[in-house]
Amino acid sequence: MPGPVFPATADPLAAQRGGVSGVAVGILGGTFDPVHFGHLRAALEMLEVLGLAEVRLLPCGQPPHREPPRASATERLAMLELALAGQPGLRVDRRELERSGPSYMVDTLASLRAELGTAPLCLLLGSDAFLGLPQWHRWRELPRLAHLVVLHRPGWTLDAVPAPLAEMLAAQRISAAAELMRRPAGGILLQPVTPLDISATAIRAQIAAGRSPRYLLPDAVWDYIRRRNLYAAAPAE
Ligand code: ATP
């Protein structure tokens, strides 16, 4: 198995810090169709609890592992911008929307790694997403590019982790957030987060049924959804 691939750093103090340079960045990828408080609360808690310099919410362009989003890329981006307005430390990263072809996370992390040098990079994943990792393109390469931080999500336990993923977890699990700062990538941290049983699927279903999703997502996002008449009809079979 090839070792980590990190570009040479221009940071002259990096050697004194064990080769790790810069400040740690978190990435929360998703379709955000629409963004909701489950995403936002997790992003803010990880910013503070892990001591990250920033968390980037990274909307997926063309999801390779699921059906296309209901809202357009422009609409999902607009909802994210509304949700993050005025919150220091949280921002949108548009790179998957600007890239053509399927949005493979391995390509996204490689491009972030090229940008960040040897700074610690943390891929934040809900436990549902983590369990599905073996379906992702070149998934075994992800820990070479970033740490994986697995956020507990209500309804998704890690009692039955698929075998190849369980092996990776056993080999690379770390027990303390501080370890994320000691190297650029390679650790897997299981991290509690305030449990919020909110999903975009349930929000879309509520709207399609004529019910209000208010208090599950920011008011500015709900206003935008109403103005654009998003999710009003159930998806065609
Ligand atoms: P959908 O219901 O359409 O699948 P979703 O609510 O799961 O959407 P995504 O945009 O697919 O939202 O999720 C992006 C990331 O955020 C994933 O890693 C997912 O596990 C995580 N996530 C989403 N909702 C929560 C939540 N309530 N608590 C913790 N993590 C969450």
Coordinates of C-alpha atoms and ligand atoms in Angstrom, one line a residue:
M1 CA 0.0 0.0 0.0
P2 CA 1.6 3.3 -1.0
G3 CA 2.3 5.8 1.8
P4 CA 0.8 9.2 2.3
V5 CA 1.2 11.6 -0.6
F6 CA 1.7 15.1 0.6
P7 CA 3.3 17.9 -1.4
A8 CA 6.4 19.6 0.0
T9 CA 5.4 22.4 2.4
A10 CA 6.7 25.9 2.1
D11 CA 6.2 26.5 5.8
P12 CA 9.7 26.7 7.4
L13 CA 8.4 25.9 10.9
A14 CA 6.7 22.7 9.8
A15 CA 9.7 20.5 10.7
Q16 CA 9.6 21.8 14.3
R17 CA 5.9 20.7 14.4
G18 CA 6.7 17.2 13.3
G19 CA 6.2 18.1 9.6
V20 CA 2.6 19.3 10.2
S21 CA 2.0 22.8 8.9
G22 CA -0.8 25.3 8.9
V23 CA -4.1 25.1 10.6
A24 CA -6.7 22.3 10.6
V25 CA -9.6 22.4 8.2
G26 CA -12.9 20.4 8.4
I27 CA -14.9 19.4 5.4
L28 CA -18.6 18.5 5.5
G29 CA -19.7 17.2 2.1
G30 CA -23.3 16.6 1.2
T31 CA -26.1 17.3 -1.2
F32 CA -27.7 19.9 1.2
D33 CA -31.0 19.4 -0.5
P34 CA -31.8 21.4 1.6
V35 CA -29.3 22.3 4.3
H36 CA -30.8 21.9 7.8
F37 CA -29.9 22.2 11.5
G38 CA -28.4 18.7 11.6
H39 CA -25.7 19.8 9.2
L40 CA -25.2 23.3 10.7
R41 CA -25.1 22.2 14.4
A42 CA -22.6 19.4 13.6
A43 CA -20.4 21.8 11.6
L44 CA -20.4 24.4 14.4
E45 CA -19.7 21.9 17.1
M46 CA -16.8 20.4 15.2
L47 CA -15.3 23.8 14.6
E48 CA -15.3 24.4 18.3
V49 CA -14.8 21.0 19.8
L50 CA -12.0 19.9 17.4
G51 CA -10.4 23.4 17.4
L52 CA -10.5 23.7 13.6
A53 CA -9.6 26.9 11.8
E54 CA -12.7 26.6 9.6
V55 CA -15.3 24.1 8.5
R56 CA -16.2 24.1 4.8
L57 CA -19.6 22.9 3.7
L58 CA -19.0 21.4 0.3
P59 CA -22.1 20.8 -1.8
C60 CA -21.9 17.9 -4.2
G61 CA -22.2 18.6 -7.9
Q62 CA -23.2 15.2 -9.4
P63 CA -23.6 12.7 -6.6
P64 CA -22.2 9.4 -7.9
H65 CA -23.9 7.1 -5.3
R66 CA -27.5 8.4 -5.2
E67 CA -30.3 9.9 -7.2
P68 CA -29.7 13.5 -8.4
P69 CA -30.7 16.3 -5.9
R70 CA -34.2 17.8 -6.3
A71 CA -33.0 21.4 -6.1
S72 CA -30.5 22.7 -8.7
A73 CA -26.8 23.4 -7.8
T74 CA -27.5 27.1 -7.8
E75 CA -30.4 26.7 -5.4
R76 CA -28.5 24.4 -3.0
L77 CA -25.6 26.9 -3.0
A78 CA -28.0 29.8 -2.4
M79 CA -29.5 28.0 0.6
L80 CA -26.1 27.2 2.0
E81 CA -25.0 30.8 1.7
L82 CA -28.2 32.0 3.5
A83 CA -27.7 29.4 6.2
L84 CA -24.0 30.4 6.9
A85 CA -24.4 34.1 6.6
G86 CA -22.7 35.9 9.5
Q87 CA -21.2 32.7 11.1
P88 CA -17.5 33.0 11.5
G89 CA -15.5 29.8 10.8
L90 CA -18.2 28.2 8.5
R91 CA -18.1 28.7 4.8
V92 CA -19.1 27.1 1.5
D93 CA -16.6 25.4 -0.7
R94 CA -17.8 25.3 -4.3
R95 CA -15.1 23.1 -5.9
E96 CA -17.4 20.2 -6.7
L97 CA -20.0 22.4 -8.3
E98 CA -17.3 23.9 -10.5
R99 CA -15.9 20.5 -11.6
S100 CA -17.6 18.5 -14.4
G101 CA -18.3 14.8 -14.1
P102 CA -19.2 12.8 -11.0
S103 CA -18.2 14.4 -7.6
Y104 CA -15.9 11.8 -6.2
M105 CA -14.7 12.6 -2.7
V106 CA -11.2 11.2 -3.4
D107 CA -10.7 13.8 -6.1
T108 CA -12.1 16.6 -3.9
L109 CA -9.7 15.7 -1.0
A110 CA -6.8 15.5 -3.5
S111 CA -7.5 19.0 -4.6
L112 CA -7.9 20.2 -1.1
R113 CA -4.7 18.5 -0.1
A114 CA -2.9 20.3 -3.0
E115 CA -4.2 23.6 -1.6
L116 CA -3.5 23.0 2.1
G117 CA -0.1 21.4 2.0
T118 CA 0.5 19.4 5.2
A119 CA -2.2 21.1 7.3
P120 CA -4.5 18.6 9.1
L121 CA -7.6 18.0 7.0
C122 CA -10.7 16.4 8.6
L123 CA -13.5 14.8 6.5
L124 CA -16.6 15.0 8.7
L125 CA -19.1 12.2 8.0
G126 CA -22.4 11.2 9.6
S127 CA -22.4 7.6 10.8
D128 CA -24.8 6.8 7.9
A129 CA -22.3 8.1 5.4
F130 CA -19.4 6.3 7.1
L131 CA -21.3 2.9 6.9
G132 CA -21.7 3.5 3.1
L133 CA -18.0 4.3 2.6
P134 CA -17.1 1.0 0.9
Q135 CA -19.4 2.0 -2.0
W136 CA -17.4 5.2 -2.6
H137 CA -14.9 5.4 -5.5
R138 CA -11.4 4.6 -4.3
W139 CA -12.6 4.8 -0.7
R140 CA -9.5 3.1 0.7
E141 CA -7.4 6.1 -0.4
L142 CA -9.4 8.6 1.6
P143 CA -7.5 8.3 4.9
R144 CA -4.2 9.0 3.1
L145 CA -5.6 12.4 2.2
A146 CA -7.6 13.3 5.3
H147 CA -8.6 12.2 8.8
L148 CA -12.1 10.8 9.0
V149 CA -14.3 12.2 11.8
V150 CA -17.5 10.1 12.2
L151 CA -20.4 12.0 13.7
H152 CA -23.0 10.0 15.6
R153 CA -26.3 10.4 13.8
P154 CA -29.6 9.3 15.5
G155 CA -30.8 6.0 14.1
W156 CA -27.3 4.9 12.8
T157 CA -25.2 2.9 15.2
L158 CA -21.8 1.4 14.3
D159 CA -22.8 -2.0 15.6
A160 CA -22.5 -3.7 12.2
V161 CA -19.7 -2.1 10.3
P162 CA -19.0 -3.9 7.0
A163 CA -15.8 -6.0 7.2
P164 CA -13.4 -4.0 5.1
L165 CA -14.4 -0.8 6.9
A166 CA -14.2 -2.5 10.3
E167 CA -10.6 -3.5 9.5
M168 CA -9.7 0.1 8.5
L169 CA -11.4 1.4 11.7
A170 CA -9.5 -1.0 13.9
A171 CA -6.2 -0.1 12.3
Q172 CA -6.6 3.6 12.2
R173 CA -8.9 4.6 15.0
I174 CA -7.7 7.4 17.3
S175 CA -9.3 8.1 20.7
A176 CA -8.7 11.9 21.2
A177 CA -9.4 14.9 19.0
A178 CA -5.9 16.3 19.9
E179 CA -4.4 13.5 17.8
L180 CA -5.9 15.0 14.7
M181 CA -3.6 18.0 15.0
R182 CA -0.4 15.9 15.1
R183 CA -0.4 14.7 11.5
P184 CA -2.1 15.8 8.3
A185 CA -4.3 12.7 7.8
G186 CA -4.8 9.0 8.6
G187 CA -6.8 8.9 11.8
I188 CA -10.4 7.9 12.3
L189 CA -12.2 9.5 15.2
L190 CA -15.7 8.6 16.4
Q191 CA -17.1 11.8 17.7
P192 CA -20.4 12.5 19.6
V193 CA -22.4 15.5 18.4
T194 CA -25.7 16.9 19.8
P195 CA -28.1 14.3 18.4
L196 CA -30.6 15.9 16.0
D197 CA -32.9 13.5 14.2
I198 CA -33.3 15.8 11.1
S199 CA -32.9 14.7 7.5
A200 CA -33.3 16.5 4.2
T201 CA -35.4 13.5 3.0
A202 CA -37.9 14.1 5.8
I203 CA -38.0 17.8 5.2
R204 CA -38.7 17.3 1.5
A205 CA -41.5 14.9 2.3
Q206 CA -43.0 17.3 4.8
I207 CA -43.0 20.1 2.3
A208 CA -44.5 17.8 -0.4
A209 CA -47.3 16.9 2.1
G210 CA -48.1 20.5 2.7
R211 CA -46.6 20.6 6.2
S212 CA -44.1 23.2 7.5
P213 CA -40.5 22.2 8.2
R214 CA -40.0 25.3 10.3
Y215 CA -37.6 24.9 13.2
L216 CA -35.8 22.1 11.4
L217 CA -33.8 24.5 9.2
P218 CA -33.0 28.3 9.2
D219 CA -35.9 30.6 8.5
A220 CA -34.0 32.2 5.7
V221 CA -33.7 28.8 4.0
W222 CA -37.4 28.1 4.5
D223 CA -38.3 31.5 3.1
Y224 CA -36.1 30.8 0.0
I225 CA -37.8 27.3 -0.5
R226 CA -41.2 29.0 -0.4
R227 CA -40.2 31.7 -2.8
R228 CA -38.9 29.2 -5.3
N229 CA -41.6 26.7 -4.6
L230 CA -39.0 24.0 -4.1
Y231 CA -40.0 20.4 -3.1
A232 CA -43.7 21.2 -3.3
A233 CA -44.5 18.1 -5.4
A234 CA -43.4 14.6 -4.5
P235 CA -40.7 13.3 -6.9
A236 CA -41.9 11.3 -9.9
E237 CA -41.6 7.5 -9.5
Ligands
ATP1 P1 -30.9 13.1 2.5 O1 -31.9 12.9 3.6 O2 -31.3 13.8 1.3 O3 -30.0 11.9 2.3 P2 -29.2 14.3 4.6 O4 -30.1 15.0 5.6 O5 -28.6 12.9 5.0 O6 -29.9 14.2 3.2 P3 -26.8 15.1 3.3 O7 -26.6 16.4 2.6 O8 -26.9 13.9 2.5 O9 -28.0 15.3 4.3 O10 -25.7 14.9 4.4 C1 -24.4 15.5 4.4 C2 -23.5 15.0 5.5 O11 -24.1 15.4 6.8 C3 -23.5 13.4 5.6 O12 -22.2 13.1 6.1 C4 -24.5 13.1 6.7 O13 -24.3 11.9 7.4 C5 -24.4 14.3 7.6 N1 -25.6 14.6 8.3 C6 -26.8 14.9 7.8 N2 -27.8 15.1 8.7 C7 -27.2 14.9 9.9 C8 -27.6 14.9 11.3 N3 -28.9 15.2 11.6 N4 -26.7 14.6 12.2 C9 -25.4 14.3 11.9 N5 -24.9 14.3 10.7 C10 -25.8 14.6 9.7

